[in-house]
Amino acid sequence: MHVATDLHDILDYQDHRLSEQPRLTPTQMKVLRCVHSGLLNKQIAYELGMAEATVKVHMTALMRKLNVRNRTQAAIVARNLDWVRPALGRVVD
């Protein structure tokens, strides 16, 4: 299993790219915040008033820009770049 390696690679990747953060569109940022909150594509579509297929298009684009393979990695990167706040009820270091 490569989960630990993948997470380590993501964190290292972000450490090297702090000066050149990817630019997401406002809608991609909204989608990313929803993903970070744990919403499914269908829930995101309802929340943002768009088709589920449109959410998938935005997810594909933002995952490509963040150079990640899945929504969990995208949420981790977003948190590491301080684009989203920690979920309520969680203890922050």
Coordinates of C-alpha atoms in Angstrom, one line a residue:
M1 CA 0.0 0.0 0.0
H2 CA 1.3 3.5 -0.9
V3 CA -0.9 5.7 1.3
A4 CA 1.9 6.8 3.6
T5 CA 4.3 7.3 0.7
D6 CA 1.6 9.3 -1.2
L7 CA 0.9 11.5 1.8
H8 CA 4.6 12.1 2.4
D9 CA 5.0 13.0 -1.3
I10 CA 2.1 15.4 -1.1
L11 CA 3.6 17.2 1.9
D12 CA 7.1 17.3 0.4
Y13 CA 5.6 18.6 -2.9
Q14 CA 3.8 21.4 -1.1
D15 CA 6.9 22.3 0.9
H16 CA 8.8 22.9 -2.3
R17 CA 6.0 24.8 -4.0
L18 CA 5.1 27.4 -1.3
S19 CA 6.2 30.3 -3.5
E20 CA 4.3 29.0 -6.6
Q21 CA 0.8 28.1 -5.3
P22 CA -1.7 26.9 -7.9
R23 CA -4.4 29.3 -8.9
L24 CA -7.9 28.0 -8.6
T25 CA -11.0 29.7 -9.9
P26 CA -13.6 31.0 -7.3
T27 CA -15.9 28.0 -8.2
Q28 CA -13.0 25.5 -7.8
M29 CA -12.3 27.0 -4.4
K30 CA -16.0 26.6 -3.4
V31 CA -15.9 23.0 -4.5
L32 CA -12.6 22.4 -2.7
R33 CA -14.1 23.8 0.6
C34 CA -17.1 21.5 0.2
V35 CA -14.7 18.5 -0.4
H36 CA -12.8 19.5 2.7
S37 CA -16.1 19.5 4.6
G38 CA -16.6 15.9 3.5
L39 CA -19.5 16.5 1.1
L40 CA -20.1 14.1 -1.8
N41 CA -20.3 15.4 -5.4
K42 CA -24.1 15.2 -5.3
Q43 CA -24.2 17.2 -2.1
I44 CA -21.8 19.8 -3.5
A45 CA -23.9 20.1 -6.6
Y46 CA -27.0 20.8 -4.5
E47 CA -25.1 23.2 -2.3
L48 CA -23.6 25.2 -5.1
G49 CA -26.7 25.0 -7.5
M50 CA -25.0 23.2 -10.3
A51 CA -25.1 19.8 -12.0
E52 CA -23.2 16.9 -10.5
A53 CA -21.3 16.6 -13.8
T54 CA -20.2 20.2 -13.5
V55 CA -18.8 19.4 -10.0
K56 CA -16.9 16.5 -11.5
V57 CA -15.4 18.8 -14.1
H58 CA -14.3 21.2 -11.4
M59 CA -12.9 18.4 -9.3
T60 CA -10.9 17.1 -12.2
A61 CA -9.5 20.5 -12.9
L62 CA -8.6 21.3 -9.4
M63 CA -7.0 17.9 -8.7
R64 CA -4.9 18.4 -11.8
K65 CA -3.8 21.9 -10.6
L66 CA -3.0 20.6 -7.2
N67 CA -1.2 17.5 -8.7
V68 CA -3.2 15.0 -6.5
R69 CA -4.9 11.8 -7.3
N70 CA -8.0 11.9 -5.1
R71 CA -10.3 14.2 -3.1
T72 CA -8.7 13.2 0.2
Q73 CA -5.3 14.4 -1.1
A74 CA -6.9 17.6 -2.4
A75 CA -8.4 18.3 1.0
I76 CA -5.0 17.7 2.7
V77 CA -3.3 20.1 0.3
A78 CA -6.0 22.7 0.8
R79 CA -5.5 22.5 4.5
N80 CA -1.7 22.7 4.2
L81 CA -1.9 25.8 2.0
D82 CA -4.3 27.4 4.6
W83 CA -7.1 27.6 2.0
V84 CA -9.6 26.1 4.4
R85 CA -10.2 26.1 8.1
P86 CA -10.1 23.0 10.2
A87 CA -13.4 21.3 10.8
L88 CA -15.3 22.4 13.8
G89 CA -14.8 20.4 16.9
R90 CA -11.2 19.4 16.0
V91 CA -8.2 20.3 18.1
V92 CA -5.6 22.2 16.1
D93 CA -1.9 22.0 17.0

